[in-house]
Amino acid sequence: MSAVQRDLGPLEELLEERLGLSRASLHLGADLEAVLRERMRARGCADLVDYRRALDRPEVAREELHALAGQLTVGETYFFREWQQVEACVEIALPERFAARPDGEPITVLSAGCASGEEAYTLAIALHTAYPGLLPHRIKVVGVDVNPGAIQKAQRARYSEWTLRAVPDDMRKRFFARAGEDVALRKEIAGLVAFEVKNLLDDDPAFWRPGAFDAIFCRNVLMYFAPHKTAEVLGRFAAALAPRGFLFLASSESLRAANAAFEAAHSHGIFYYRRSDAPQRRAPGGAPRASRWVASIHEASARVAEVAQRVSPHPRGDAPVAPPAPRASPSTRPPAPAELAAIDRALELIGGERFTDAMAALAALPQRAASSARVELLRAVILCQQGDLAHAERACQRALDADEPGDSGAAHYVLGLCQEQAGDAAGAAQHYRAAASRDPGFAMPHLRLGLLAKRAGDLETTRDELGRAAALLVSERQERLALFSGGFPRSTLIGLCQAELGARGGRAG
């Protein structure tokens, strides 16, 4: 271990503990060492060890963590992002919450990790449009972020044209005005949101009081957190949500059906969560839920070697049966037992959302195994879950370059997820179609294509793709669902397809 690594280690540990950021995420968007040395010099410390000692003083830590948060957290967002979730909040959550709240008691919606305010203001625009005159007395929107600079920008309510790229023209004319080279939110909307600097990990009993919030939006935040800090924040959300309150995460995030405080729900073609009143339970024998779940889908190490390779037959009698996956050529070296064990361990860690540890397990593989298409694919899944889309795409491309037919469909699917997260629906659809073409039994590309078509208003394609997805999900391999379903169980995915088809006069199967 180098001297720099020894100096950075205690600081990485502190940042994970106080800001929640996993060690992997600390290195995603910034040169961590350069940032820390800049703050070290600004604080007048002799070296990083001295700077770490200074952070033990509460008054120093408070200022420095705010400064570091501004440089280490990702604040890129835009207005009307994942609009279907906002529609679900307006059309499903709010009417239900109004019915549950006593007369006169306000509804409160929290944007947790609000960055520079685009999400919170989007909620304010949607709620003001749907419930004119009720904000801010009967409906309150609150935005919190650990970065004081982001909160100051949110309070100024001035943005670049680029952040309005998803805003419809009529909404743009109604709620925004030109302000030099920028665009300003009109005062009647800007005044509807209360912003506050707040660390989601800090105890604040008054803020996080039981039942304080009716809906919480926390999108593209938890993906950067260490697993134990994610659990801590989710516990705080569950306690502060009203009974049966709503939690909206980003489409790329999920609770992997392993958090008993929440249960999955779906409408508007998207998933979200409801606070569950069921007590948290451990699996029989005291084993953690994630470990039991992984054990159930990996009966032997040999099965691990087949992840994303076998093709499921189509369950409908009128459709062609997919050909079996091609056999490895005689020159292909079978994975050694130690390599299978390492891949098995990585899959277990992915199932528990311990993505940094999963990446470390893959990094420990021998070079020949570490560069295989199978391992590159697992690496791409981890990177995509962590929000590191550029490196996820590179890993997918390396998997494709390896030219192993059984993995090419899965690689295209992950590329589609990356493109969809980046806001490129056309590019995502192209990769999903490639995934479906290369792997006819793979359900998830059809599901994503159906949801993209729904958002585009293409009813016929929505019916075709979701009908195909529902049929394929019946016999989709559990290993592949574990990797690519975002943690949602088979029944929930089939239920989503059936609900969307029913709303559009179609049927599954």
PDB file of C-alpha atoms in Angstrom, residues 226-395:
ATOM      1  CA  ALA A 226     -22.476   2.615   0.816  1.00  0.00           C
ATOM      2  CA  PRO A 227     -24.960  -0.243   1.478  1.00  0.00           C
ATOM      3  CA  HIS A 228     -25.132   0.241   5.253  1.00  0.00           C
ATOM      4  CA  LYS A 229     -25.733   3.967   4.767  1.00  0.00           C
ATOM      5  CA  THR A 230     -28.464   3.254   2.227  1.00  0.00           C
ATOM      6  CA  ALA A 231     -30.147   1.061   4.835  1.00  0.00           C
ATOM      7  CA  GLU A 232     -29.826   3.847   7.405  1.00  0.00           C
ATOM      8  CA  VAL A 233     -31.427   6.425   5.112  1.00  0.00           C
ATOM      9  CA  LEU A 234     -34.240   4.065   4.073  1.00  0.00           C
ATOM     10  CA  GLY A 235     -34.970   3.412   7.735  1.00  0.00           C
ATOM     11  CA  ARG A 236     -35.211   7.156   8.318  1.00  0.00           C
ATOM     12  CA  PHE A 237     -37.529   7.535   5.311  1.00  0.00           C
ATOM     13  CA  ALA A 238     -39.764   4.713   6.514  1.00  0.00           C
ATOM     14  CA  ALA A 239     -40.083   6.270   9.964  1.00  0.00           C
ATOM     15  CA  ALA A 240     -40.829   9.749   8.574  1.00  0.00           C
ATOM     16  CA  LEU A 241     -43.363   8.646   5.958  1.00  0.00           C
ATOM     17  CA  ALA A 242     -47.033   8.657   6.825  1.00  0.00           C
ATOM     18  CA  PRO A 243     -48.692   5.223   6.915  1.00  0.00           C
ATOM     19  CA  ARG A 244     -48.833   3.917   3.346  1.00  0.00           C
ATOM     20  CA  GLY A 245     -46.803   6.937   2.204  1.00  0.00           C
ATOM     21  CA  PHE A 246     -44.979   6.895  -1.118  1.00  0.00           C
ATOM     22  CA  LEU A 247     -41.263   6.620  -1.978  1.00  0.00           C
ATOM     23  CA  PHE A 248     -40.006   7.367  -5.489  1.00  0.00           C
ATOM     24  CA  LEU A 249     -36.504   6.233  -6.484  1.00  0.00           C
ATOM     25  CA  ALA A 250     -34.856   6.607  -9.890  1.00  0.00           C
ATOM     26  CA  SER A 251     -35.793   4.032 -12.513  1.00  0.00           C
ATOM     27  CA  SER A 252     -32.241   2.652 -12.291  1.00  0.00           C
ATOM     28  CA  GLU A 253     -32.528   2.112  -8.526  1.00  0.00           C
ATOM     29  CA  SER A 254     -34.496  -0.437  -6.566  1.00  0.00           C
ATOM     30  CA  LEU A 255     -34.756  -1.906  -3.096  1.00  0.00           C
ATOM     31  CA  ARG A 256     -34.274  -5.369  -4.626  1.00  0.00           C
ATOM     32  CA  ALA A 257     -37.431  -6.546  -2.874  1.00  0.00           C
ATOM     33  CA  ALA A 258     -35.329  -7.088   0.273  1.00  0.00           C
ATOM     34  CA  ASN A 259     -36.497  -4.208   2.474  1.00  0.00           C
ATOM     35  CA  ALA A 260     -39.613  -5.135   4.427  1.00  0.00           C
ATOM     36  CA  ALA A 261     -40.289  -1.490   5.286  1.00  0.00           C
ATOM     37  CA  PHE A 262     -41.468  -0.915   1.695  1.00  0.00           C
ATOM     38  CA  GLU A 263     -43.469  -2.778  -0.895  1.00  0.00           C
ATOM     39  CA  ALA A 264     -43.367  -2.260  -4.641  1.00  0.00           C
ATOM     40  CA  ALA A 265     -46.260  -0.686  -6.542  1.00  0.00           C
ATOM     41  CA  HIS A 266     -46.673   0.318 -10.165  1.00  0.00           C
ATOM     42  CA  SER A 267     -48.750   2.575 -12.362  1.00  0.00           C
ATOM     43  CA  HIS A 268     -48.067   4.915 -15.281  1.00  0.00           C
ATOM     44  CA  GLY A 269     -45.605   2.313 -16.583  1.00  0.00           C
ATOM     45  CA  ILE A 270     -43.168   2.794 -13.687  1.00  0.00           C
ATOM     46  CA  PHE A 271     -42.383   1.323 -10.273  1.00  0.00           C
ATOM     47  CA  TYR A 272     -42.390   3.086  -6.942  1.00  0.00           C
ATOM     48  CA  TYR A 273     -42.790   2.065  -3.300  1.00  0.00           C
ATOM     49  CA  ARG A 274     -45.312   2.277  -0.486  1.00  0.00           C
ATOM     50  CA  ARG A 275     -44.463   2.241   3.186  1.00  0.00           C
ATOM     51  CA  SER A 276     -45.357  -1.182   4.477  1.00  0.00           C
ATOM     52  CA  ASP A 277     -46.833  -1.830   7.896  1.00  0.00           C
ATOM     53  CA  ALA A 278     -45.423  -5.368   7.909  1.00  0.00           C
ATOM     54  CA  PRO A 279     -42.612  -5.967  10.446  1.00  0.00           C
ATOM     55  CA  GLN A 280     -39.159  -6.693   9.080  1.00  0.00           C
ATOM     56  CA  ARG A 281     -38.385 -10.390   9.177  1.00  0.00           C
ATOM     57  CA  ARG A 282     -35.216 -12.385   8.776  1.00  0.00           C
ATOM     58  CA  ALA A 283     -35.109 -15.513   6.665  1.00  0.00           C
ATOM     59  CA  PRO A 284     -35.522 -18.848   8.476  1.00  0.00           C
ATOM     60  CA  GLY A 285     -32.400 -19.839  10.340  1.00  0.00           C
ATOM     61  CA  GLY A 286     -31.320 -16.230  10.813  1.00  0.00           C
ATOM     62  CA  ALA A 287     -29.619 -15.876   7.445  1.00  0.00           C
ATOM     63  CA  PRO A 288     -29.804 -12.448   5.837  1.00  0.00           C
ATOM     64  CA  ARG A 289     -32.517 -12.237   3.186  1.00  0.00           C
ATOM     65  CA  ALA A 290     -30.061 -11.434   0.378  1.00  0.00           C
ATOM     66  CA  SER A 291     -27.892 -14.488   1.098  1.00  0.00           C
ATOM     67  CA  ARG A 292     -30.890 -16.841   1.104  1.00  0.00           C
ATOM     68  CA  TRP A 293     -32.125 -15.290  -2.109  1.00  0.00           C
ATOM     69  CA  VAL A 294     -28.785 -15.802  -3.821  1.00  0.00           C
ATOM     70  CA  ALA A 295     -28.481 -19.350  -2.519  1.00  0.00           C
ATOM     71  CA  SER A 296     -31.861 -20.213  -4.002  1.00  0.00           C
ATOM     72  CA  ILE A 297     -30.806 -19.267  -7.503  1.00  0.00           C
ATOM     73  CA  HIS A 298     -27.305 -20.775  -7.444  1.00  0.00           C
ATOM     74  CA  GLU A 299     -27.654 -24.452  -6.643  1.00  0.00           C
ATOM     75  CA  ALA A 300     -24.162 -25.269  -7.818  1.00  0.00           C
ATOM     76  CA  SER A 301     -21.090 -23.447  -9.071  1.00  0.00           C
ATOM     77  CA  ALA A 302     -21.628 -24.848 -12.539  1.00  0.00           C
ATOM     78  CA  ARG A 303     -24.833 -22.831 -12.873  1.00  0.00           C
ATOM     79  CA  VAL A 304     -22.950 -19.621 -12.147  1.00  0.00           C
ATOM     80  CA  ALA A 305     -20.854 -20.201 -15.241  1.00  0.00           C
ATOM     81  CA  GLU A 306     -24.041 -20.150 -17.312  1.00  0.00           C
ATOM     82  CA  VAL A 307     -25.351 -16.721 -16.230  1.00  0.00           C
ATOM     83  CA  ALA A 308     -26.709 -14.834 -19.246  1.00  0.00           C
ATOM     84  CA  GLN A 309     -25.824 -17.702 -21.634  1.00  0.00           C
ATOM     85  CA  ARG A 310     -28.736 -20.165 -21.879  1.00  0.00           C
ATOM     86  CA  VAL A 311     -31.817 -19.126 -23.825  1.00  0.00           C
ATOM     87  CA  SER A 312     -35.274 -19.862 -22.433  1.00  0.00           C
ATOM     88  CA  PRO A 313     -37.860 -21.432 -24.804  1.00  0.00           C
ATOM     89  CA  HIS A 314     -40.802 -19.248 -25.723  1.00  0.00           C
ATOM     90  CA  PRO A 315     -43.818 -20.274 -23.575  1.00  0.00           C
ATOM     91  CA  ARG A 316     -46.407 -19.806 -26.300  1.00  0.00           C
ATOM     92  CA  GLY A 317     -47.169 -22.664 -28.640  1.00  0.00           C
ATOM     93  CA  ASP A 318     -47.544 -20.406 -31.682  1.00  0.00           C
ATOM     94  CA  ALA A 319     -44.069 -18.922 -31.410  1.00  0.00           C
ATOM     95  CA  PRO A 320     -40.763 -20.432 -32.490  1.00  0.00           C
ATOM     96  CA  VAL A 321     -38.664 -22.103 -29.878  1.00  0.00           C
ATOM     97  CA  ALA A 322     -35.320 -20.420 -29.321  1.00  0.00           C
ATOM     98  CA  PRO A 323     -32.306 -22.530 -30.252  1.00  0.00           C
ATOM     99  CA  PRO A 324     -30.074 -23.748 -27.438  1.00  0.00           C
ATOM    100  CA  ALA A 325     -27.041 -21.647 -26.601  1.00  0.00           C
ATOM    101  CA  PRO A 326     -24.008 -22.624 -28.653  1.00  0.00           C
ATOM    102  CA  ARG A 327     -21.516 -24.920 -27.014  1.00  0.00           C
ATOM    103  CA  ALA A 328     -18.115 -23.590 -26.186  1.00  0.00           C
ATOM    104  CA  SER A 329     -15.462 -24.509 -28.694  1.00  0.00           C
ATOM    105  CA  PRO A 330     -12.951 -27.163 -27.626  1.00  0.00           C
ATOM    106  CA  SER A 331     -10.279 -24.474 -27.344  1.00  0.00           C
ATOM    107  CA  THR A 332     -12.299 -22.521 -24.766  1.00  0.00           C
ATOM    108  CA  ARG A 333     -10.837 -23.089 -21.323  1.00  0.00           C
ATOM    109  CA  PRO A 334     -13.567 -24.018 -18.796  1.00  0.00           C
ATOM    110  CA  PRO A 335     -13.613 -21.801 -15.703  1.00  0.00           C
ATOM    111  CA  ALA A 336     -11.576 -23.134 -12.803  1.00  0.00           C
ATOM    112  CA  PRO A 337     -13.419 -23.856  -9.519  1.00  0.00           C
ATOM    113  CA  ALA A 338     -11.764 -20.855  -7.872  1.00  0.00           C
ATOM    114  CA  GLU A 339     -12.967 -18.613 -10.692  1.00  0.00           C
ATOM    115  CA  LEU A 340     -16.512 -19.980 -10.412  1.00  0.00           C
ATOM    116  CA  ALA A 341     -16.398 -19.317  -6.673  1.00  0.00           C
ATOM    117  CA  ALA A 342     -15.281 -15.725  -7.272  1.00  0.00           C
ATOM    118  CA  ILE A 343     -18.070 -15.154  -9.786  1.00  0.00           C
ATOM    119  CA  ASP A 344     -20.542 -16.750  -7.369  1.00  0.00           C
ATOM    120  CA  ARG A 345     -19.345 -14.373  -4.672  1.00  0.00           C
ATOM    121  CA  ALA A 346     -19.709 -11.380  -6.988  1.00  0.00           C
ATOM    122  CA  LEU A 347     -23.287 -12.412  -7.800  1.00  0.00           C
ATOM    123  CA  GLU A 348     -24.088 -12.753  -4.109  1.00  0.00           C
ATOM    124  CA  LEU A 349     -22.692  -9.269  -3.458  1.00  0.00           C
ATOM    125  CA  ILE A 350     -24.674  -7.820  -6.380  1.00  0.00           C
ATOM    126  CA  GLY A 351     -27.811  -9.396  -4.927  1.00  0.00           C
ATOM    127  CA  GLY A 352     -27.084  -7.621  -1.647  1.00  0.00           C
ATOM    128  CA  GLU A 353     -26.331  -4.353  -3.492  1.00  0.00           C
ATOM    129  CA  ARG A 354     -22.738  -4.437  -2.217  1.00  0.00           C
ATOM    130  CA  PHE A 355     -21.467  -3.215  -5.556  1.00  0.00           C
ATOM    131  CA  THR A 356     -18.021  -2.023  -4.441  1.00  0.00           C
ATOM    132  CA  ASP A 357     -17.293  -5.408  -2.852  1.00  0.00           C
ATOM    133  CA  ALA A 358     -18.629  -7.188  -5.941  1.00  0.00           C
ATOM    134  CA  MET A 359     -16.263  -5.195  -8.129  1.00  0.00           C
ATOM    135  CA  ALA A 360     -13.381  -6.106  -5.828  1.00  0.00           C
ATOM    136  CA  ALA A 361     -14.296  -9.801  -6.127  1.00  0.00           C
ATOM    137  CA  LEU A 362     -14.140  -9.549  -9.920  1.00  0.00           C
ATOM    138  CA  ALA A 363     -10.876  -7.598  -9.790  1.00  0.00           C
ATOM    139  CA  ALA A 364      -9.286 -10.471  -7.864  1.00  0.00           C
ATOM    140  CA  LEU A 365      -9.837 -12.903 -10.737  1.00  0.00           C
ATOM    141  CA  PRO A 366      -6.880 -14.015 -12.890  1.00  0.00           C
ATOM    142  CA  GLN A 367      -6.351 -11.819 -15.946  1.00  0.00           C
ATOM    143  CA  ARG A 368      -7.678 -14.404 -18.423  1.00  0.00           C
ATOM    144  CA  ALA A 369     -10.906 -14.832 -16.449  1.00  0.00           C
ATOM    145  CA  ALA A 370     -11.245 -11.128 -15.637  1.00  0.00           C
ATOM    146  CA  SER A 371     -11.363 -10.264 -19.355  1.00  0.00           C
ATOM    147  CA  SER A 372     -14.024 -12.828 -20.281  1.00  0.00           C
ATOM    148  CA  ALA A 373     -17.356 -11.644 -21.656  1.00  0.00           C
ATOM    149  CA  ARG A 374     -19.158 -13.079 -18.658  1.00  0.00           C
ATOM    150  CA  VAL A 375     -17.099 -11.089 -16.152  1.00  0.00           C
ATOM    151  CA  GLU A 376     -17.225  -7.924 -18.270  1.00  0.00           C
ATOM    152  CA  LEU A 377     -20.999  -8.257 -18.292  1.00  0.00           C
ATOM    153  CA  LEU A 378     -21.147  -8.520 -14.498  1.00  0.00           C
ATOM    154  CA  ARG A 379     -18.820  -5.545 -14.270  1.00  0.00           C
ATOM    155  CA  ALA A 380     -21.132  -3.577 -16.572  1.00  0.00           C
ATOM    156  CA  VAL A 381     -24.175  -4.402 -14.400  1.00  0.00           C
ATOM    157  CA  ILE A 382     -22.357  -3.133 -11.307  1.00  0.00           C
ATOM    158  CA  LEU A 383     -21.177   0.067 -12.988  1.00  0.00           C
ATOM    159  CA  CYS A 384     -24.656   0.761 -14.359  1.00  0.00           C
ATOM    160  CA  GLN A 385     -26.154   0.316 -10.889  1.00  0.00           C
ATOM    161  CA  GLN A 386     -23.544   2.744  -9.517  1.00  0.00           C
ATOM    162  CA  GLY A 387     -24.429   5.342 -12.143  1.00  0.00           C
ATOM    163  CA  ASP A 388     -21.023   5.161 -13.868  1.00  0.00           C
ATOM    164  CA  LEU A 389     -22.542   4.921 -17.321  1.00  0.00           C
ATOM    165  CA  ALA A 390     -19.403   5.648 -19.355  1.00  0.00           C
ATOM    166  CA  HIS A 391     -17.432   2.790 -17.806  1.00  0.00           C
ATOM    167  CA  ALA A 392     -20.479   0.501 -17.919  1.00  0.00           C
ATOM    168  CA  GLU A 393     -20.739   1.067 -21.667  1.00  0.00           C
ATOM    169  CA  ARG A 394     -17.043   0.303 -22.119  1.00  0.00           C
ATOM    170  CA  ALA A 395     -17.427  -2.952 -20.197  1.00  0.00           C
TER     171      ALA A 395
END
